[in-house]
Amino acid sequence: MKRLPILLLFVTLSLTAAAQFPLGSTMPKIKTYFGEHIPYSFVQEFRAENGDTAICFTKSKSIGDFTFYFDHNGICTSYVVTYGKEDFNQIELLLDHKYCHLETTRWISEEGRFDVDVKPPVGGANYFSVIYTTDPLIGDTRDNTLVTN
C-alpha cells in the first residue's frame, strides 16, 4: 500500500513528461529536455524498420521508456511511452480525463491534431505502450505545442 502513492506520482510524472513534448520537435530539443528533466539510465539512437531515425530513453529502476520517431526532415512524428502493466487502469483514466475517447484503446486531442493509441499488455508481457501520433492529413506540425498540461 505504501507503493501506491509513489506509483501514482511516477505515472503522473511520466504522462506529464510525455505531454511536455510537442509532436513536431527535433532530436536535439528532446535530448536537451531529457538531460535536464527526466531521470533515465541510457539513451540509444537507431533506425526504425521504415528507415526513419529514432531515439529511445530508458528509465532507471522502473519499467518504461520513451521512444521518439523522426521523419526524413528530423521532425518528431510520433512517440511511444511504455508503462508497467499494473498501471494500465490508471493510465486509461488519465487519458480519459485529458483527451476525447474515440474507441476502446484510442483517444484524440480536442483539436483533432494528434491521436493517442494504447497497446494493452499481451499475454506474458509486463508492460503496455501509449503511442502519440500526429495526423498525417494536417501537414507540418513543427514547433507546435500540440500537447499541453
mmCIF file of N, CA and C in Angstrom:
data_model
loop_
_atom_site.group_PDB
_atom_site.id
_atom_site.type_symbol
_atom_site.label_atom_id
_atom_site.label_comp_id
_atom_site.label_asym_id
_atom_site.label_seq_id
_atom_site.Cartn_x
_atom_site.Cartn_y
_atom_site.Cartn_z
ATOM 1 N N MET A 1 0.812 -1.190 0.000
ATOM 2 C CA MET A 1 0.000 0.000 0.000
ATOM 3 C C MET A 1 0.861 1.262 0.000
ATOM 4 N N LYS A 2 2.064 1.175 0.581
ATOM 5 C CA LYS A 2 2.955 2.330 0.602
ATOM 6 C C LYS A 2 3.426 2.680 -0.806
ATOM 7 N N ARG A 3 3.457 1.677 -1.693
ATOM 8 C CA ARG A 3 3.918 1.910 -3.059
ATOM 9 C C ARG A 3 2.905 2.677 -3.887
ATOM 10 N N LEU A 4 1.637 2.621 -3.534
ATOM 11 C CA LEU A 4 0.591 3.235 -4.345
ATOM 12 C C LEU A 4 0.807 4.735 -4.558
ATOM 13 N N PRO A 5 1.038 5.543 -3.517
ATOM 14 C CA PRO A 5 1.263 6.980 -3.768
ATOM 15 C C PRO A 5 2.499 7.232 -4.636
ATOM 16 N N ILE A 6 3.543 6.456 -4.413
ATOM 17 C CA ILE A 6 4.757 6.615 -5.226
ATOM 18 C C ILE A 6 4.466 6.232 -6.667
ATOM 19 N N LEU A 7 3.739 5.148 -6.860
ATOM 20 C CA LEU A 7 3.380 4.695 -8.205
ATOM 21 C C LEU A 7 2.524 5.742 -8.914
ATOM 22 N N LEU A 8 1.534 6.287 -8.227
ATOM 23 C CA LEU A 8 0.676 7.302 -8.831
ATOM 24 C C LEU A 8 1.472 8.545 -9.206
ATOM 25 N N LEU A 9 2.408 8.926 -8.361
ATOM 26 C CA LEU A 9 3.270 10.063 -8.672
ATOM 27 C C LEU A 9 4.108 9.768 -9.909
ATOM 28 N N PHE A 10 4.690 8.574 -9.983
ATOM 29 C CA PHE A 10 5.501 8.179 -11.139
ATOM 30 C C PHE A 10 4.667 8.200 -12.425
ATOM 31 N N VAL A 11 3.476 7.631 -12.376
ATOM 32 C CA VAL A 11 2.613 7.585 -13.559
ATOM 33 C C VAL A 11 2.249 9.001 -13.997
ATOM 34 N N THR A 12 1.885 9.845 -13.042
ATOM 35 C CA THR A 12 1.527 11.231 -13.368
ATOM 36 C C THR A 12 2.713 11.971 -13.965
ATOM 37 N N LEU A 13 3.889 11.817 -13.378
ATOM 38 C CA LEU A 13 5.082 12.476 -13.907
ATOM 39 C C LEU A 13 5.438 11.958 -15.286
ATOM 40 N N SER A 14 5.260 10.666 -15.513
ATOM 41 C CA SER A 14 5.559 10.105 -16.835
ATOM 42 C C SER A 14 4.626 10.669 -17.888
ATOM 43 N N LEU A 15 3.340 10.727 -17.586
ATOM 44 C CA LEU A 15 2.397 11.307 -18.542
ATOM 45 C C LEU A 15 2.695 12.788 -18.739
ATOM 46 N N THR A 16 3.051 13.476 -17.663
ATOM 47 C CA THR A 16 3.371 14.889 -17.760
ATOM 48 C C THR A 16 4.615 15.090 -18.612
ATOM 49 N N ALA A 17 5.633 14.274 -18.402
ATOM 50 C CA ALA A 17 6.862 14.396 -19.189
ATOM 51 C C ALA A 17 6.574 14.135 -20.653
ATOM 52 N N ALA A 18 5.794 13.113 -20.933
ATOM 53 C CA ALA A 18 5.464 12.809 -22.321
ATOM 54 C C ALA A 18 4.658 13.942 -22.935
ATOM 55 N N ALA A 19 3.770 14.515 -22.137
ATOM 56 C CA ALA A 19 2.911 15.565 -22.664
ATOM 57 C C ALA A 19 3.640 16.896 -22.837
ATOM 58 N N GLN A 20 4.844 17.018 -22.307
ATOM 59 C CA GLN A 20 5.607 18.248 -22.475
ATOM 60 C C GLN A 20 6.113 18.405 -23.903
ATOM 61 N N PHE A 21 6.186 17.326 -24.627
ATOM 62 C CA PHE A 21 6.793 17.359 -25.947
ATOM 63 C C PHE A 21 5.799 17.671 -27.026
ATOM 64 N N PRO A 22 6.093 18.686 -27.777
ATOM 65 C CA PRO A 22 5.262 18.910 -28.949
ATOM 66 C C PRO A 22 5.646 17.896 -30.012
ATOM 67 N N LEU A 23 4.662 17.261 -30.576
ATOM 68 C CA LEU A 23 4.950 16.481 -31.774
ATOM 69 C C LEU A 23 5.367 17.519 -32.792
ATOM 70 N N GLY A 24 6.456 17.290 -33.438
ATOM 71 C CA GLY A 24 6.993 18.283 -34.345
ATOM 72 C C GLY A 24 8.306 18.852 -33.831
ATOM 73 N N SER A 25 8.754 18.372 -32.684
ATOM 74 C CA SER A 25 10.021 18.821 -32.132
ATOM 75 C C SER A 25 11.173 18.113 -32.843
ATOM 76 N N THR A 26 12.395 18.475 -32.489
ATOM 77 C CA THR A 26 13.580 17.868 -33.094
ATOM 78 C C THR A 26 14.335 17.044 -32.055
ATOM 79 N N MET A 27 15.225 16.183 -32.534
ATOM 80 C CA MET A 27 16.003 15.346 -31.636
ATOM 81 C C MET A 27 16.858 16.172 -30.669
ATOM 82 N N PRO A 28 17.559 17.211 -31.121
ATOM 83 C CA PRO A 28 18.353 17.998 -30.161
ATOM 84 C C PRO A 28 17.509 18.605 -29.034
ATOM 85 N N LYS A 29 16.310 19.083 -29.352
ATOM 86 C CA LYS A 29 15.445 19.646 -28.315
ATOM 87 C C LYS A 29 15.012 18.579 -27.314
ATOM 88 N N ILE A 30 14.687 17.403 -27.815
ATOM 89 C CA ILE A 30 14.254 16.316 -26.937
ATOM 90 C C ILE A 30 15.414 15.845 -26.065
ATOM 91 N N LYS A 31 16.594 15.704 -26.646
ATOM 92 C CA LYS A 31 17.770 15.301 -25.860
ATOM 93 C C LYS A 31 18.061 16.319 -24.753
ATOM 94 N N THR A 32 17.975 17.586 -25.076
ATOM 95 C CA THR A 32 18.226 18.630 -24.085
ATOM 96 C C THR A 32 17.212 18.541 -22.949
ATOM 97 N N TYR A 33 15.944 18.396 -23.288
ATOM 98 C CA TYR A 33 14.908 18.318 -22.259
ATOM 99 C C TYR A 33 15.142 17.120 -21.339
ATOM 100 N N PHE A 34 15.398 15.950 -21.925
ATOM 101 C CA PHE A 34 15.624 14.756 -21.104
ATOM 102 C C PHE A 34 16.858 14.917 -20.230
ATOM 103 N N GLY A 35 17.902 15.490 -20.771
ATOM 104 C CA GLY A 35 19.116 15.695 -19.994
ATOM 105 C C GLY A 35 18.900 16.565 -18.776
ATOM 106 N N GLU A 36 17.969 17.493 -18.859
ATOM 107 C CA GLU A 36 17.720 18.438 -17.771
ATOM 108 C C GLU A 36 16.579 18.036 -16.834
ATOM 109 N N HIS A 37 15.628 17.182 -17.308
ATOM 110 C CA HIS A 37 14.407 16.983 -16.522
ATOM 111 C C HIS A 37 14.011 15.532 -16.214
ATOM 112 N N ILE A 38 14.469 14.574 -16.974
ATOM 113 C CA ILE A 38 13.959 13.213 -16.836
ATOM 114 C C ILE A 38 15.088 12.257 -16.462
ATOM 115 N N PRO A 39 14.955 11.530 -15.333
ATOM 116 C CA PRO A 39 15.984 10.548 -14.986
ATOM 117 C C PRO A 39 15.869 9.314 -15.901
ATOM 118 N N TYR A 40 16.944 8.977 -16.531
ATOM 119 C CA TYR A 40 16.990 7.783 -17.368
ATOM 120 C C TYR A 40 18.372 7.168 -17.258
ATOM 121 N N SER A 41 18.462 5.863 -17.550
ATOM 122 C CA SER A 41 19.740 5.186 -17.384
ATOM 123 C C SER A 41 20.587 5.231 -18.652
ATOM 124 N N PHE A 42 19.953 5.213 -19.814
ATOM 125 C CA PHE A 42 20.728 5.347 -21.051
ATOM 126 C C PHE A 42 19.845 5.763 -22.208
ATOM 127 N N VAL A 43 20.505 6.214 -23.272
ATOM 128 C CA VAL A 43 19.820 6.654 -24.489
ATOM 129 C C VAL A 43 20.422 5.896 -25.664
ATOM 130 N N GLN A 44 19.579 5.549 -26.615
ATOM 131 C CA GLN A 44 20.039 4.807 -27.784
ATOM 132 C C GLN A 44 19.392 5.382 -29.042
ATOM 133 N N GLU A 45 20.207 5.718 -30.021
ATOM 134 C CA GLU A 45 19.701 6.139 -31.323
ATOM 135 C C GLU A 45 19.724 4.929 -32.243
ATOM 136 N N PHE A 46 18.700 4.819 -33.107
ATOM 137 C CA PHE A 46 18.646 3.693 -34.036
ATOM 138 C C PHE A 46 17.785 4.059 -35.233
ATOM 139 N N ARG A 47 17.752 3.163 -36.201
ATOM 140 C CA ARG A 47 16.892 3.318 -37.381
ATOM 141 C C ARG A 47 15.669 2.427 -37.198
ATOM 142 N N ALA A 48 14.504 3.001 -37.422
ATOM 143 C CA ALA A 48 13.262 2.236 -37.348
ATOM 144 C C ALA A 48 13.161 1.339 -38.590
ATOM 145 N N GLU A 49 12.227 0.416 -38.572
ATOM 146 C CA GLU A 49 12.052 -0.505 -39.696
ATOM 147 C C GLU A 49 11.803 0.221 -41.013
ATOM 148 N N ASN A 50 11.155 1.380 -40.963
ATOM 149 C CA ASN A 50 10.860 2.124 -42.190
ATOM 150 C C ASN A 50 12.017 3.028 -42.616
ATOM 151 N N GLY A 51 13.119 3.002 -41.863
ATOM 152 C CA GLY A 51 14.288 3.801 -42.209
ATOM 153 C C GLY A 51 14.377 5.130 -41.496
ATOM 154 N N ASP A 52 13.312 5.533 -40.790
ATOM 155 C CA ASP A 52 13.343 6.797 -40.051
ATOM 156 C C ASP A 52 14.274 6.682 -38.844
ATOM 157 N N THR A 53 14.802 7.805 -38.417
ATOM 158 C CA THR A 53 15.647 7.861 -37.232
ATOM 159 C C THR A 53 14.766 7.793 -35.993
ATOM 160 N N ALA A 54 15.279 7.154 -34.954
ATOM 161 C CA ALA A 54 14.540 7.064 -33.699
ATOM 162 C C ALA A 54 15.528 7.179 -32.539
ATOM 163 N N ILE A 55 15.006 7.549 -31.384
ATOM 164 C CA ILE A 55 15.817 7.636 -30.174
ATOM 165 C C ILE A 55 14.984 7.118 -29.009
ATOM 166 N N CYS A 56 15.623 6.331 -28.157
ATOM 167 C CA CYS A 56 14.925 5.740 -27.011
ATOM 168 C C CYS A 56 15.656 6.091 -25.728
ATOM 169 N N PHE A 57 14.912 6.622 -24.758
ATOM 170 C CA PHE A 57 15.426 6.909 -23.427
ATOM 171 C C PHE A 57 14.847 5.852 -22.499
ATOM 172 N N THR A 58 15.698 5.061 -21.861
ATOM 173 C CA THR A 58 15.245 4.016 -20.952
ATOM 174 C C THR A 58 15.349 4.513 -19.523
ATOM 175 N N LYS A 59 14.260 4.367 -18.788
ATOM 176 C CA LYS A 59 14.210 4.827 -17.402
ATOM 177 C C LYS A 59 15.066 3.925 -16.522
ATOM 178 N N SER A 60 15.516 4.477 -15.426
ATOM 179 C CA SER A 60 16.289 3.694 -14.471
ATOM 180 C C SER A 60 15.384 3.207 -13.345
ATOM 181 N N LYS A 61 15.609 1.989 -12.928
ATOM 182 C CA LYS A 61 14.920 1.377 -11.790
ATOM 183 C C LYS A 61 13.410 1.267 -11.938
ATOM 184 N N SER A 62 12.892 1.286 -13.144
ATOM 185 C CA SER A 62 11.454 1.097 -13.338
ATOM 186 C C SER A 62 11.196 0.662 -14.768
ATOM 187 N N ILE A 63 10.053 0.034 -14.967
ATOM 188 C CA ILE A 63 9.648 -0.341 -16.315
ATOM 189 C C ILE A 63 9.261 0.919 -17.047
ATOM 190 N N GLY A 64 9.698 1.035 -18.248
ATOM 191 C CA GLY A 64 9.241 2.147 -19.060
ATOM 192 C C GLY A 64 10.354 2.846 -19.799
ATOM 193 N N ASP A 65 9.978 3.360 -20.935
ATOM 194 C CA ASP A 65 10.902 4.146 -21.721
ATOM 195 C C ASP A 65 10.118 5.063 -22.632
ATOM 196 N N PHE A 66 10.825 6.016 -23.212
ATOM 197 C CA PHE A 66 10.267 6.955 -24.172
ATOM 198 C C PHE A 66 11.002 6.730 -25.481
ATOM 199 N N THR A 67 10.273 6.460 -26.564
ATOM 200 C CA THR A 67 10.893 6.289 -27.875
ATOM 201 C C THR A 67 10.260 7.281 -28.834
ATOM 202 N N PHE A 68 11.109 8.088 -29.471
ATOM 203 C CA PHE A 68 10.663 9.131 -30.392
ATOM 204 C C PHE A 68 11.074 8.763 -31.805
ATOM 205 N N TYR A 69 10.166 8.953 -32.767
ATOM 206 C CA TYR A 69 10.428 8.645 -34.172
ATOM 207 C C TYR A 69 10.413 9.942 -34.975
ATOM 208 N N PHE A 70 11.414 10.097 -35.829
ATOM 209 C CA PHE A 70 11.603 11.318 -36.603
ATOM 210 C C PHE A 70 11.514 11.021 -38.091
ATOM 211 N N ASP A 71 10.863 11.899 -38.839
ATOM 212 C CA ASP A 71 10.772 11.727 -40.290
ATOM 213 C C ASP A 71 12.098 12.111 -40.952
ATOM 214 N N HIS A 72 12.145 12.060 -42.272
ATOM 215 C CA HIS A 72 13.380 12.348 -43.006
ATOM 216 C C HIS A 72 13.852 13.798 -42.840
ATOM 217 N N ASN A 73 12.995 14.680 -42.345
ATOM 218 C CA ASN A 73 13.377 16.069 -42.079
ATOM 219 C C ASN A 73 13.835 16.286 -40.629
ATOM 220 N N GLY A 74 13.862 15.193 -39.842
ATOM 221 C CA GLY A 74 14.287 15.302 -38.453
ATOM 222 C C GLY A 74 13.212 15.783 -37.510
ATOM 223 N N ILE A 75 11.954 15.713 -37.918
ATOM 224 C CA ILE A 75 10.819 16.174 -37.120
ATOM 225 C C ILE A 75 10.139 14.968 -36.458
ATOM 226 N N CYS A 76 9.842 15.092 -35.166
ATOM 227 C CA CYS A 76 9.182 14.011 -34.430
ATOM 228 C C CYS A 76 7.733 13.886 -34.897
ATOM 229 N N THR A 77 7.394 12.724 -35.442
ATOM 230 C CA THR A 77 6.040 12.472 -35.922
ATOM 231 C C THR A 77 5.247 11.567 -34.992
ATOM 232 N N SER A 78 5.957 10.852 -34.113
ATOM 233 C CA SER A 78 5.269 10.022 -33.125
ATOM 234 C C SER A 78 6.233 9.664 -32.005
ATOM 235 N N TYR A 79 5.656 9.309 -30.872
ATOM 236 C CA TYR A 79 6.472 8.784 -29.791
ATOM 237 C C TYR A 79 5.664 7.783 -28.991
ATOM 238 N N VAL A 80 6.397 6.892 -28.336
ATOM 239 C CA VAL A 80 5.798 5.802 -27.582
ATOM 240 C C VAL A 80 6.324 5.861 -26.159
ATOM 241 N N VAL A 81 5.415 5.714 -25.203
ATOM 242 C CA VAL A 81 5.790 5.661 -23.796
ATOM 243 C C VAL A 81 5.312 4.316 -23.265
ATOM 244 N N THR A 82 6.201 3.566 -22.599
ATOM 245 C CA THR A 82 5.795 2.283 -22.034
ATOM 246 C C THR A 82 5.629 2.409 -20.525
ATOM 247 N N TYR A 83 4.725 1.584 -19.995
ATOM 248 C CA TYR A 83 4.419 1.553 -18.568
ATOM 249 C C TYR A 83 4.307 0.108 -18.126
ATOM 250 N N GLY A 84 4.451 -0.131 -16.825
ATOM 251 C CA GLY A 84 4.213 -1.456 -16.274
ATOM 252 C C GLY A 84 2.741 -1.802 -16.389
ATOM 253 N N LYS A 85 2.438 -3.088 -16.646
ATOM 254 C CA LYS A 85 1.039 -3.472 -16.887
ATOM 255 C C LYS A 85 0.126 -3.183 -15.706
ATOM 256 N N GLU A 86 0.689 -3.094 -14.502
ATOM 257 C CA GLU A 86 -0.134 -2.788 -13.328
ATOM 258 C C GLU A 86 -0.670 -1.359 -13.362
ATOM 259 N N ASP A 87 -0.112 -0.523 -14.237
ATOM 260 C CA ASP A 87 -0.546 0.873 -14.346
ATOM 261 C C ASP A 87 -1.638 1.086 -15.395
ATOM 262 N N PHE A 88 -2.058 0.028 -16.057
ATOM 263 C CA PHE A 88 -2.969 0.151 -17.196
ATOM 264 C C PHE A 88 -4.248 0.919 -16.866
ATOM 265 N N ASN A 89 -4.953 0.532 -15.821
ATOM 266 C CA ASN A 89 -6.228 1.190 -15.485
ATOM 267 C C ASN A 89 -6.031 2.661 -15.130
ATOM 268 N N GLN A 90 -4.963 2.971 -14.404
ATOM 269 C CA GLN A 90 -4.687 4.352 -14.019
ATOM 270 C C GLN A 90 -4.394 5.215 -15.247
ATOM 271 N N ILE A 91 -3.605 4.704 -16.170
ATOM 272 C CA ILE A 91 -3.280 5.453 -17.388
ATOM 273 C C ILE A 91 -4.535 5.663 -18.226
ATOM 274 N N GLU A 92 -5.360 4.632 -18.310
ATOM 275 C CA GLU A 92 -6.606 4.748 -19.062
ATOM 276 C C GLU A 92 -7.487 5.866 -18.489
ATOM 277 N N LEU A 93 -7.584 5.943 -17.172
ATOM 278 C CA LEU A 93 -8.370 7.011 -16.534
ATOM 279 C C LEU A 93 -7.764 8.391 -16.816
ATOM 280 N N LEU A 94 -6.447 8.499 -16.733
ATOM 281 C CA LEU A 94 -5.795 9.778 -17.022
ATOM 282 C C LEU A 94 -6.028 10.211 -18.465
ATOM 283 N N LEU A 95 -5.956 9.270 -19.395
ATOM 284 C CA LEU A 95 -6.208 9.597 -20.797
ATOM 285 C C LEU A 95 -7.656 10.026 -21.003
ATOM 286 N N ASP A 96 -8.583 9.358 -20.315
ATOM 287 C CA ASP A 96 -9.999 9.740 -20.409
ATOM 288 C C ASP A 96 -10.229 11.180 -19.961
ATOM 289 N N HIS A 97 -9.469 11.629 -18.975
ATOM 290 C CA HIS A 97 -9.620 12.994 -18.467
ATOM 291 C C HIS A 97 -8.939 14.030 -19.344
ATOM 292 N N LYS A 98 -7.907 13.644 -20.082
ATOM 293 C CA LYS A 98 -7.148 14.603 -20.887
ATOM 294 C C LYS A 98 -7.611 14.707 -22.336
ATOM 295 N N TYR A 99 -8.126 13.615 -22.891
ATOM 296 C CA TYR A 99 -8.419 13.556 -24.324
ATOM 297 C C TYR A 99 -9.828 13.031 -24.569
ATOM 298 N N CYS A 100 -10.253 13.099 -25.823
ATOM 299 C CA CYS A 100 -11.566 12.591 -26.222
ATOM 300 C C CYS A 100 -11.444 11.107 -26.546
ATOM 301 N N HIS A 101 -12.195 10.281 -25.841
ATOM 302 C CA HIS A 101 -12.146 8.831 -26.017
ATOM 303 C C HIS A 101 -12.958 8.457 -27.263
ATOM 304 N N LEU A 102 -12.284 7.890 -28.277
ATOM 305 C CA LEU A 102 -12.953 7.533 -29.529
ATOM 306 C C LEU A 102 -13.349 6.069 -29.585
ATOM 307 N N GLU A 103 -12.416 5.212 -29.237
ATOM 308 C CA GLU A 103 -12.626 3.769 -29.295
ATOM 309 C C GLU A 103 -12.066 3.156 -28.023
ATOM 310 N N THR A 104 -12.152 1.857 -27.896
ATOM 311 C CA THR A 104 -11.704 1.181 -26.679
ATOM 312 C C THR A 104 -10.294 1.570 -26.275
ATOM 313 N N THR A 105 -9.369 1.620 -27.218
ATOM 314 C CA THR A 105 -7.975 1.935 -26.897
ATOM 315 C C THR A 105 -7.454 3.120 -27.712
ATOM 316 N N ARG A 106 -8.345 4.045 -28.070
ATOM 317 C CA ARG A 106 -7.924 5.187 -28.889
ATOM 318 C C ARG A 106 -8.561 6.476 -28.387
ATOM 319 N N TRP A 107 -7.725 7.504 -28.300
ATOM 320 C CA TRP A 107 -8.150 8.841 -27.912
ATOM 321 C C TRP A 107 -7.655 9.824 -28.967
ATOM 322 N N ILE A 108 -8.210 11.021 -28.962
ATOM 323 C CA ILE A 108 -7.753 12.075 -29.869
ATOM 324 C C ILE A 108 -7.740 13.386 -29.092
ATOM 325 N N SER A 109 -6.828 14.270 -29.452
ATOM 326 C CA SER A 109 -6.789 15.568 -28.783
ATOM 327 C C SER A 109 -8.057 16.337 -29.123
ATOM 328 N N GLU A 110 -8.420 17.279 -28.285
ATOM 329 C CA GLU A 110 -9.633 18.053 -28.523
ATOM 330 C C GLU A 110 -9.595 18.789 -29.850
ATOM 331 N N GLU A 111 -8.385 19.213 -30.258
ATOM 332 C CA GLU A 111 -8.247 19.925 -31.528
ATOM 333 C C GLU A 111 -8.213 18.968 -32.715
ATOM 334 N N GLY A 112 -8.098 17.663 -32.436
ATOM 335 C CA GLY A 112 -8.026 16.679 -33.509
ATOM 336 C C GLY A 112 -6.676 16.643 -34.209
ATOM 337 N N ARG A 113 -5.642 17.158 -33.557
ATOM 338 C CA ARG A 113 -4.335 17.262 -34.199
ATOM 339 C C ARG A 113 -3.451 16.041 -33.983
ATOM 340 N N PHE A 114 -3.744 15.222 -32.997
ATOM 341 C CA PHE A 114 -2.958 14.009 -32.793
ATOM 342 C C PHE A 114 -3.812 12.927 -32.153
ATOM 343 N N ASP A 115 -3.380 11.691 -32.364
ATOM 344 C CA ASP A 115 -4.041 10.514 -31.816
ATOM 345 C C ASP A 115 -3.228 9.966 -30.656
ATOM 346 N N VAL A 116 -3.915 9.327 -29.734
ATOM 347 C CA VAL A 116 -3.283 8.594 -28.651
ATOM 348 C C VAL A 116 -3.856 7.188 -28.697
ATOM 349 N N ASP A 117 -3.003 6.217 -28.953
ATOM 350 C CA ASP A 117 -3.421 4.820 -29.012
ATOM 351 C C ASP A 117 -2.725 4.039 -27.914
ATOM 352 N N VAL A 118 -3.455 3.107 -27.300
ATOM 353 C CA VAL A 118 -2.888 2.264 -26.258
ATOM 354 C C VAL A 118 -2.842 0.840 -26.776
ATOM 355 N N LYS A 119 -1.654 0.248 -26.682
ATOM 356 C CA LYS A 119 -1.474 -1.164 -26.998
ATOM 357 C C LYS A 119 -1.476 -1.895 -25.658
ATOM 358 N N PRO A 120 -2.604 -2.552 -25.307
ATOM 359 C CA PRO A 120 -2.711 -3.212 -23.995
ATOM 360 C C PRO A 120 -1.644 -4.299 -23.831
ATOM 361 N N PRO A 121 -1.366 -4.676 -22.583
ATOM 362 C CA PRO A 121 -0.378 -5.732 -22.364
ATOM 363 C C PRO A 121 -0.831 -7.034 -23.003
ATOM 364 N N VAL A 122 0.083 -7.698 -23.670
ATOM 365 C CA VAL A 122 -0.217 -9.007 -24.251
ATOM 366 C C VAL A 122 0.147 -10.071 -23.239
ATOM 367 N N GLY A 123 -0.361 -11.276 -23.434
ATOM 368 C CA GLY A 123 -0.098 -12.373 -22.511
ATOM 369 C C GLY A 123 1.384 -12.545 -22.234
ATOM 370 N N GLY A 124 1.743 -12.569 -20.960
ATOM 371 C CA GLY A 124 3.125 -12.770 -20.555
ATOM 372 C C GLY A 124 3.969 -11.502 -20.505
ATOM 373 N N ALA A 125 3.467 -10.404 -21.048
ATOM 374 C CA ALA A 125 4.241 -9.148 -21.041
ATOM 375 C C ALA A 125 4.005 -8.399 -19.732
ATOM 376 N N ASN A 126 5.010 -7.658 -19.289
ATOM 377 C CA ASN A 126 4.867 -6.881 -18.056
ATOM 378 C C ASN A 126 4.733 -5.390 -18.335
ATOM 379 N N TYR A 127 4.414 -5.022 -19.572
ATOM 380 C CA TYR A 127 4.297 -3.615 -19.946
ATOM 381 C C TYR A 127 3.215 -3.427 -21.008
ATOM 382 N N PHE A 128 2.850 -2.158 -21.220
ATOM 383 C CA PHE A 128 1.985 -1.786 -22.336
ATOM 384 C C PHE A 128 2.492 -0.455 -22.868
ATOM 385 N N SER A 129 2.027 -0.057 -24.049
ATOM 386 C CA SER A 129 2.529 1.145 -24.709
ATOM 387 C C SER A 129 1.421 2.148 -24.977
ATOM 388 N N VAL A 130 1.775 3.430 -24.847
ATOM 389 C CA VAL A 130 0.901 4.530 -25.233
ATOM 390 C C VAL A 130 1.606 5.230 -26.390
ATOM 391 N N ILE A 131 0.913 5.352 -27.524
ATOM 392 C CA ILE A 131 1.508 5.874 -28.752
ATOM 393 C C ILE A 131 0.837 7.192 -29.130
ATOM 394 N N TYR A 132 1.644 8.240 -29.225
ATOM 395 C CA TYR A 132 1.171 9.567 -29.635
ATOM 396 C C TYR A 132 1.602 9.769 -31.082
ATOM 397 N N THR A 133 0.655 10.080 -31.972
ATOM 398 C CA THR A 133 0.959 10.214 -33.393
ATOM 399 C C THR A 133 0.257 11.435 -33.971
ATOM 400 N N THR A 134 0.986 12.186 -34.802
ATOM 401 C CA THR A 134 0.359 13.312 -35.482
ATOM 402 C C THR A 134 -0.558 12.789 -36.569
ATOM 403 N N ASP A 135 -1.539 13.581 -36.916
ATOM 404 C CA ASP A 135 -2.442 13.233 -38.009
ATOM 405 C C ASP A 135 -1.750 13.612 -39.313
ATOM 406 N N PRO A 136 -1.449 12.641 -40.186
ATOM 407 C CA PRO A 136 -0.710 12.949 -41.412
ATOM 408 C C PRO A 136 -1.458 13.882 -42.362
ATOM 409 N N LEU A 137 -2.751 14.047 -42.196
ATOM 410 C CA LEU A 137 -3.522 14.915 -43.088
ATOM 411 C C LEU A 137 -3.414 16.389 -42.711
ATOM 412 N N ILE A 138 -2.893 16.670 -41.510
ATOM 413 C CA ILE A 138 -2.792 18.048 -41.046
ATOM 414 C C ILE A 138 -1.609 18.759 -41.670
ATOM 415 N N GLY A 139 -0.534 18.020 -41.915
ATOM 416 C CA GLY A 139 0.661 18.625 -42.519
ATOM 417 C C GLY A 139 1.701 18.969 -41.488
ATOM 418 N N ASP A 140 2.439 20.029 -41.728
ATOM 419 C CA ASP A 140 3.585 20.416 -40.927
ATOM 420 C C ASP A 140 3.162 20.822 -39.519
ATOM 421 N N THR A 141 3.768 20.181 -38.512
ATOM 422 C CA THR A 141 3.465 20.499 -37.128
ATOM 423 C C THR A 141 4.680 21.016 -36.395
ATOM 424 N N ARG A 142 5.729 21.391 -37.112
ATOM 425 C CA ARG A 142 6.961 21.845 -36.470
ATOM 426 C C ARG A 142 6.703 22.976 -35.499
ATOM 427 N N ASP A 143 7.333 22.827 -34.348
ATOM 428 C CA ASP A 143 7.298 23.821 -33.276
ATOM 429 C C ASP A 143 5.903 24.114 -32.746
ATOM 430 N N ASN A 144 4.930 23.300 -33.067
ATOM 431 C CA ASN A 144 3.604 23.451 -32.474
ATOM 432 C C ASN A 144 3.592 22.749 -31.131
ATOM 433 N N THR A 145 2.984 23.339 -30.151
ATOM 434 C CA THR A 145 2.788 22.673 -28.882
ATOM 435 C C THR A 145 1.432 21.998 -28.955
ATOM 436 N N LEU A 146 1.458 20.726 -29.317
ATOM 437 C CA LEU A 146 0.213 20.009 -29.521
ATOM 438 C C LEU A 146 -0.325 19.406 -28.234
ATOM 439 N N VAL A 147 0.546 19.129 -27.293
ATOM 440 C CA VAL A 147 0.115 18.531 -26.048
ATOM 441 C C VAL A 147 0.512 19.481 -24.940
ATOM 442 N N THR A 148 -0.453 19.892 -24.142
ATOM 443 C CA THR A 148 -0.144 20.775 -23.036
ATOM 444 C C THR A 148 -0.791 20.252 -21.782
ATOM 445 N N ASN A 149 -0.231 20.649 -20.675
ATOM 446 C CA ASN A 149 -0.798 20.235 -19.377
ATOM 447 C C ASN A 149 -1.757 21.286 -18.890
#
